[in-house]
mmCIF file of C-alpha atoms in Angstrom:
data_model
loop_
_atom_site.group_PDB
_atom_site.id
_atom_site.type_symbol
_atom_site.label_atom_id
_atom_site.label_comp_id
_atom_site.label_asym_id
_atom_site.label_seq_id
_atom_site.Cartn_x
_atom_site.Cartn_y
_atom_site.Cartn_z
ATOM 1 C CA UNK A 1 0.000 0.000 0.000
ATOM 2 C CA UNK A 2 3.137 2.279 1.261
ATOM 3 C CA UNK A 3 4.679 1.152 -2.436
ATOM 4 C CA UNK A 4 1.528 2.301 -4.644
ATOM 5 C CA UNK A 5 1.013 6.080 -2.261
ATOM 6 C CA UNK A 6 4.892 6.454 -3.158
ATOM 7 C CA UNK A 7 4.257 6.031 -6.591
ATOM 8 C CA UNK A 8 1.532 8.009 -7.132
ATOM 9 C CA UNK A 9 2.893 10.993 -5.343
ATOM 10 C CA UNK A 10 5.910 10.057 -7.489
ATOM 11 C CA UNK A 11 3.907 11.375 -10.865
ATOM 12 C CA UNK A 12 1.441 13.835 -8.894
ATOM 13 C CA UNK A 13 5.210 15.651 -8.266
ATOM 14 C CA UNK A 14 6.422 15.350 -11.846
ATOM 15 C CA UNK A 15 3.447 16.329 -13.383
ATOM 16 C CA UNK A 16 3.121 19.439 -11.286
ATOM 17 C CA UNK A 17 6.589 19.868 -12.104
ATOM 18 C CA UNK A 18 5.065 19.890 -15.936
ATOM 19 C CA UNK A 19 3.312 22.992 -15.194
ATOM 20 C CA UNK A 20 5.831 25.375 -13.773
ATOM 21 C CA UNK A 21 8.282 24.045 -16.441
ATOM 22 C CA UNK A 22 10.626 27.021 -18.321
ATOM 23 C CA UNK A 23 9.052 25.316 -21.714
ATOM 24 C CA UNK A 24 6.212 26.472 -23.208
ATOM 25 C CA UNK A 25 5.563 23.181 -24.583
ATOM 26 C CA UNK A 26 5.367 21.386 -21.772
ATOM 27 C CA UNK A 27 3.301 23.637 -19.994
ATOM 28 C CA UNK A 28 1.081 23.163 -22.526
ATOM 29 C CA UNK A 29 0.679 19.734 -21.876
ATOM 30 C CA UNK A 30 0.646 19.879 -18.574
ATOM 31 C CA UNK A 31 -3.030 21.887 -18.996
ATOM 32 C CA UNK A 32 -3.936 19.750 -21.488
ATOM 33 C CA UNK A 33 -3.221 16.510 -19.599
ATOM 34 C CA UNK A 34 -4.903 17.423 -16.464
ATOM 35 C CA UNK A 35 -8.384 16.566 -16.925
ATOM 36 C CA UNK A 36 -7.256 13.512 -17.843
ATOM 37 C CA UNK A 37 -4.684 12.751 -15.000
ATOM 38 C CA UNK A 38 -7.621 14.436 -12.142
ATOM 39 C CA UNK A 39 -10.137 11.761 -14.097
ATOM 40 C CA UNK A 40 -7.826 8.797 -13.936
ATOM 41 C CA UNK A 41 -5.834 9.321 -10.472
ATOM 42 C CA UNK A 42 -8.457 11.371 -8.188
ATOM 43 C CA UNK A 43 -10.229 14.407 -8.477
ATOM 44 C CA UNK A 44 -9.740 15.692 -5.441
ATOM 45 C CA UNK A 45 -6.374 16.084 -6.041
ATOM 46 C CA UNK A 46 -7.140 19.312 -7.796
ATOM 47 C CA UNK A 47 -6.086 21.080 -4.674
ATOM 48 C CA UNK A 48 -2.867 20.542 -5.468
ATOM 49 C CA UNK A 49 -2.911 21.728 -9.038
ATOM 50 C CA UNK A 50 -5.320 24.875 -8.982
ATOM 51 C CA UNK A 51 -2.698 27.419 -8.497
ATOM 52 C CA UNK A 52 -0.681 26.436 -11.732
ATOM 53 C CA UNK A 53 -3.820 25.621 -13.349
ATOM 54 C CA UNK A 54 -5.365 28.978 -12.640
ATOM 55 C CA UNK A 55 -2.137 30.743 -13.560
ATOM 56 C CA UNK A 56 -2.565 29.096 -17.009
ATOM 57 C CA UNK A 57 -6.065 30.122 -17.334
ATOM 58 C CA UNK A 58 -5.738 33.579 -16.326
ATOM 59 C CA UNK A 59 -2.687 35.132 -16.441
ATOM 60 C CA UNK A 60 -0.198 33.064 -18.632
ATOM 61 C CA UNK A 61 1.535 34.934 -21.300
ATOM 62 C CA UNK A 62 1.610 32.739 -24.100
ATOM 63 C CA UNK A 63 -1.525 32.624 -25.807
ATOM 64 C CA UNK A 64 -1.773 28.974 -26.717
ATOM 65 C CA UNK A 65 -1.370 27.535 -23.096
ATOM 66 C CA UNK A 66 -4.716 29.657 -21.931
ATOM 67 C CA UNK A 67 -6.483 28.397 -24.951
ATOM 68 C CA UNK A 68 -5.092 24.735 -23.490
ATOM 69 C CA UNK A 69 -6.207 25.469 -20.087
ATOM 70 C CA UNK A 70 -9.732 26.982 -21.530
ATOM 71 C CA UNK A 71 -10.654 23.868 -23.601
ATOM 72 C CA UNK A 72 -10.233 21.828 -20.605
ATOM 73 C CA UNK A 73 -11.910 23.687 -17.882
ATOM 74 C CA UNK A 74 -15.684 22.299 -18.276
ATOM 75 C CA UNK A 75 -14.146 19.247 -17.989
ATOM 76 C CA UNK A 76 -12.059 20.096 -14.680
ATOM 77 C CA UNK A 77 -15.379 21.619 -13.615
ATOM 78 C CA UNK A 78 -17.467 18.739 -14.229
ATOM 79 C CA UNK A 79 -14.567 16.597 -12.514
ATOM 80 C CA UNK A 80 -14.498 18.433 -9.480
ATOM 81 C CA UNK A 81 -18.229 19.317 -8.711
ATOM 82 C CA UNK A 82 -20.164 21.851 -7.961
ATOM 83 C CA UNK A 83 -19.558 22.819 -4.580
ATOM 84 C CA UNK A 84 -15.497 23.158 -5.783
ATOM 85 C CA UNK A 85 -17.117 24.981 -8.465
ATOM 86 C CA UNK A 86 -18.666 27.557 -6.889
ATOM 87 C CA UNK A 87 -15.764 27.776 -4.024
ATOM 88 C CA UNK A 88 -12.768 27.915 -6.899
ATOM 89 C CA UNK A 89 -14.227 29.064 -9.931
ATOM 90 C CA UNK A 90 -16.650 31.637 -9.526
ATOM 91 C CA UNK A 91 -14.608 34.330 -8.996
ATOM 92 C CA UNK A 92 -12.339 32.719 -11.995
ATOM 93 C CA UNK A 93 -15.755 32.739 -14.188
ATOM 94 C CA UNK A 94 -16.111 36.421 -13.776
ATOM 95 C CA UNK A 95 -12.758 37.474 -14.901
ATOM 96 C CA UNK A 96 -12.806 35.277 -17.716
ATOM 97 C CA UNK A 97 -16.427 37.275 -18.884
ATOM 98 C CA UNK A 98 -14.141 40.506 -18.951
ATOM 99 C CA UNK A 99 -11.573 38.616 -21.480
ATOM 100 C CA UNK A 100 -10.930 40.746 -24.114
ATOM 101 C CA UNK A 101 -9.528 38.316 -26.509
ATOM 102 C CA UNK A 102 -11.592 37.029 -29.338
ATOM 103 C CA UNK A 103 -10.477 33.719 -29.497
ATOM 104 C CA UNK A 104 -10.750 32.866 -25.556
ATOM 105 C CA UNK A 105 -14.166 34.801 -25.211
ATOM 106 C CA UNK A 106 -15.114 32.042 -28.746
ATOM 107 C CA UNK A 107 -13.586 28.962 -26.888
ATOM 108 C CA UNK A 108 -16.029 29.878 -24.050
ATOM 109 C CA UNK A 109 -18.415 30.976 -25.274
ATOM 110 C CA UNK A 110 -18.306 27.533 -27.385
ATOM 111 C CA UNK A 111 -18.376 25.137 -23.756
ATOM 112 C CA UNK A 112 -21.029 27.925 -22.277
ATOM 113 C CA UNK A 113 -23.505 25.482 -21.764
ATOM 114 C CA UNK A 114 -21.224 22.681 -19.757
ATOM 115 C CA UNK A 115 -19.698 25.425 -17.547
ATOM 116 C CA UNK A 116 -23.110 26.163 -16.660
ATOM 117 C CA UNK A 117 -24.085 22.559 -15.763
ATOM 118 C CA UNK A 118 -21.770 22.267 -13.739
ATOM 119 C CA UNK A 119 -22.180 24.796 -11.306
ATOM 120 C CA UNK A 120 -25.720 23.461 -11.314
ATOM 121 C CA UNK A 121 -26.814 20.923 -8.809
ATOM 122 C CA UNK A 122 -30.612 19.428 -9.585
ATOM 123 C CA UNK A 123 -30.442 18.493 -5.866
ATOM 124 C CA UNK A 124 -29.596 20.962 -4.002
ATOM 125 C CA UNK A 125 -31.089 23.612 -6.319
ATOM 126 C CA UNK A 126 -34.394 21.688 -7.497
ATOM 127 C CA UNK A 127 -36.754 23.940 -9.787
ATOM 128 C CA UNK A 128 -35.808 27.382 -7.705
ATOM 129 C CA UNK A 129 -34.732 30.001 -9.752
ATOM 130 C CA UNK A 130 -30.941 30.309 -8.942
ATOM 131 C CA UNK A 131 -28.737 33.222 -10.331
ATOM 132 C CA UNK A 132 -25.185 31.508 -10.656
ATOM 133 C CA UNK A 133 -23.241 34.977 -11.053
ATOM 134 C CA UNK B 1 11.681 -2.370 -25.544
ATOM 135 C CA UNK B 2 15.565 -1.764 -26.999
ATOM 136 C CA UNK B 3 14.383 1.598 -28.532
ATOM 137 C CA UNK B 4 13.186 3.137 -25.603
ATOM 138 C CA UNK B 5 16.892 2.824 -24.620
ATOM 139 C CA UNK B 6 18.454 4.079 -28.081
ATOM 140 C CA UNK B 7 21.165 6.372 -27.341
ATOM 141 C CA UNK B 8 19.532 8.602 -30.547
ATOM 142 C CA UNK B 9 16.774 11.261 -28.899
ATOM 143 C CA UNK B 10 14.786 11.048 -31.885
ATOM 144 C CA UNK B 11 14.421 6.911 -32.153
ATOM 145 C CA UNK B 12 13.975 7.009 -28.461
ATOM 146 C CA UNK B 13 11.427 9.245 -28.668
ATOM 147 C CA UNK B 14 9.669 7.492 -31.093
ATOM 148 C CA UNK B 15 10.413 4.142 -29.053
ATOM 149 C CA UNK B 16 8.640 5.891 -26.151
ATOM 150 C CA UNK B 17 5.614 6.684 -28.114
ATOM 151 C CA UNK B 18 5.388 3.205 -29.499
ATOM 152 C CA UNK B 19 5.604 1.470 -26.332
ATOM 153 C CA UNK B 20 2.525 3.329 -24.540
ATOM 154 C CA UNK B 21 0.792 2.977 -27.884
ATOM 155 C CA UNK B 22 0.974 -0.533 -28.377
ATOM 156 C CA UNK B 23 1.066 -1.353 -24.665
ATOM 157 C CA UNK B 24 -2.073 -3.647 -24.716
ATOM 158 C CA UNK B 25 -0.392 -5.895 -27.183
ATOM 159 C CA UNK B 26 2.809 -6.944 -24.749
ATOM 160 C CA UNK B 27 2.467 -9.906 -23.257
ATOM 161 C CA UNK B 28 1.598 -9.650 -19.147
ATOM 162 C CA UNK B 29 5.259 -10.359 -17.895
ATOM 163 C CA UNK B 30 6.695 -7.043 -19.617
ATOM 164 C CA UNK B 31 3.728 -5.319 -18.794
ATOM 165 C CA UNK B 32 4.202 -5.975 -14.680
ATOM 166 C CA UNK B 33 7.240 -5.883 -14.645
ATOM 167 C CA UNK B 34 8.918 -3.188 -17.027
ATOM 168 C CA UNK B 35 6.265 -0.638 -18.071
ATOM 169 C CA UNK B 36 6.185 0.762 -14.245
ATOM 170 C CA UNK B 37 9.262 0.967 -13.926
ATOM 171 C CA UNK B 38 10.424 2.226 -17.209
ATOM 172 C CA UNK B 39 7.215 5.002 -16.432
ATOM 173 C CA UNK B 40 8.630 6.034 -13.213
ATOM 174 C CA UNK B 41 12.445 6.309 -14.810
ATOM 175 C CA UNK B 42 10.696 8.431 -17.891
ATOM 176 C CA UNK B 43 8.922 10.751 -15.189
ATOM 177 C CA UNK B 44 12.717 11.253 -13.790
ATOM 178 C CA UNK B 45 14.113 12.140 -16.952
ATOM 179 C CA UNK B 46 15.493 15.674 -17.385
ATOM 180 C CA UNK B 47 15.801 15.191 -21.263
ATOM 181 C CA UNK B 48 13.776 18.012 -22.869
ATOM 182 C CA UNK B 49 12.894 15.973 -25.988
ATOM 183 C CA UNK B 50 11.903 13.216 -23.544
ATOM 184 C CA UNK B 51 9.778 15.148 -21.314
ATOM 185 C CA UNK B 52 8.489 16.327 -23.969
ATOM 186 C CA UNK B 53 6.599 13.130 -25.377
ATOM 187 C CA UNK B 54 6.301 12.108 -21.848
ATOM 188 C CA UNK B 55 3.910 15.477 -20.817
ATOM 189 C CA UNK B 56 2.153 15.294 -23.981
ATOM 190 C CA UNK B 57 1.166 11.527 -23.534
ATOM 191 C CA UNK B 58 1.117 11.449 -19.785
ATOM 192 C CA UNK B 59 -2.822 11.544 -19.246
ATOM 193 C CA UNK B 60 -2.913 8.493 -21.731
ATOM 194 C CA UNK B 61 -0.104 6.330 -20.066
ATOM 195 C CA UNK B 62 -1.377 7.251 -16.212
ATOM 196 C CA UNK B 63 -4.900 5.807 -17.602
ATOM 197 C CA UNK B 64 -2.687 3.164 -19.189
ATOM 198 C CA UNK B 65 -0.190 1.904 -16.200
ATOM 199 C CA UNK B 66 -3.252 2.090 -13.987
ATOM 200 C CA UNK B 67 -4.863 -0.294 -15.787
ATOM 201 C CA UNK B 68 -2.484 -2.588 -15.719
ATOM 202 C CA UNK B 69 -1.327 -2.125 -12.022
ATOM 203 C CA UNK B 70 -5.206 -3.002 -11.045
ATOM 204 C CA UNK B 71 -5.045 -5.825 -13.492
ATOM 205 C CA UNK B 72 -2.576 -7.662 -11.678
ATOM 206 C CA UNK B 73 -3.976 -6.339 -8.432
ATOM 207 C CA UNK B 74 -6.840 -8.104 -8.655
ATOM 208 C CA UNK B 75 -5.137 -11.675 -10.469
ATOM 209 C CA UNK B 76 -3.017 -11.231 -7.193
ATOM 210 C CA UNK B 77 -5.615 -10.837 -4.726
ATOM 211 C CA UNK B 78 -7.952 -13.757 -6.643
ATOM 212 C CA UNK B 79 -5.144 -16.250 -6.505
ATOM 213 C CA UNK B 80 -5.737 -19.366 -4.583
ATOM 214 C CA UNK B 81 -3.104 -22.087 -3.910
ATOM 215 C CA UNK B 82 -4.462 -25.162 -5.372
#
């Protein structure tokens, strides 16, 4: 058991190491492998990505890595559930509505509908009329 | 399995790729016992080429080595002596 905890924590560490990495590239990949890695390992280890991750999403200089981090985030959202949703990401949700740039405000614009669902919660919500924002 | 360990960055690259791509092919004695480990010394790598290919494919291999680590998990735990 002691084995498999060391090896996990083995690639959580490189992979974070992914993100922070002087490459653009990998960077890159790190954003665009973490929906996957969250999905396969555990989601709740998101805690220990969402500062790199958010620094991709929102104030990364290199174009391509926030379009990365952008085409994954209704996945990461739907991974994480709503209560992380509205605790994290609500405040991240905002300030991405104030992008200027045409081609982030079109990739969200394009997963609009997914974000939504999943700050949504049928349960705890029901048929009230909620105002997400 | 040799290319992996090519002493050319480009072939070993490429032998990196292959492996994870043809991983459910190899037969279940490579699989537990050198596609963890040879994982875990590609994670460790400081090659930019190689940790290159290893970020862009790591989501894949994770779901991959999983797999196979609860694979044998479970053959172990089923296992009965006769």
């Amino acid at each position: 058991m002691k084995k498999n905890t060391n090896y996990l924590s083995s690639i959580l560490s490189n992979f974070k190491e992914y993100g922070i990495s002087k490459l653009e590239e990998i960077r890159k990949n790190f954003s665009y492998n973490l929906p996957a890695i969250l999905s396969v390992i555990d989601p709740k280890q998101f805690d220990a990505f969402k500062s790199i991750y958010l620094n991709h999403l929102l104030i990364e200089k290199n174009l391509e890595i926030r379009q990365t981090a952008l085409a994954g985030l209704h996945e990461i959202l739907k991974l994480i559930g709503w209560e992380e949703c509205h605790k994290v990401f609500k405040d991240v949700m905002k300030t991405l509505f104030k992008e200027t740039n045409f081609v982030l405000i079109k990739k969200l614009v394009e997963q609009i509908n997914e974000i939504l669902e999943a700050f949504y919660d049928e349960e705890v919500w029901g048929n009230e009329e909620y105002v997400i924002f | 399995m040799e290319l992996v360990y090519d002493g050319e960055i480009n072939v070993k690259c490429a032998g990196i790729k292959l492996v994870f791509m043809i991983i459910d092919a190899l037969s279940p004695e490579v699989k537990a016992c050198r596609i963890t480990i040879l994982f875990i010394e590609l994670l460790a790598s400081i090659n930019e080429e190689v940790l290159k290919v290893i970020s862009s494919q790591i989501g894949l291999i994770v779901f991959k080595v999983k797999r196979i680590y609860w694979f044998f998990r479970d053959l172990i735990y089923s296992w009965k002596p006769i």
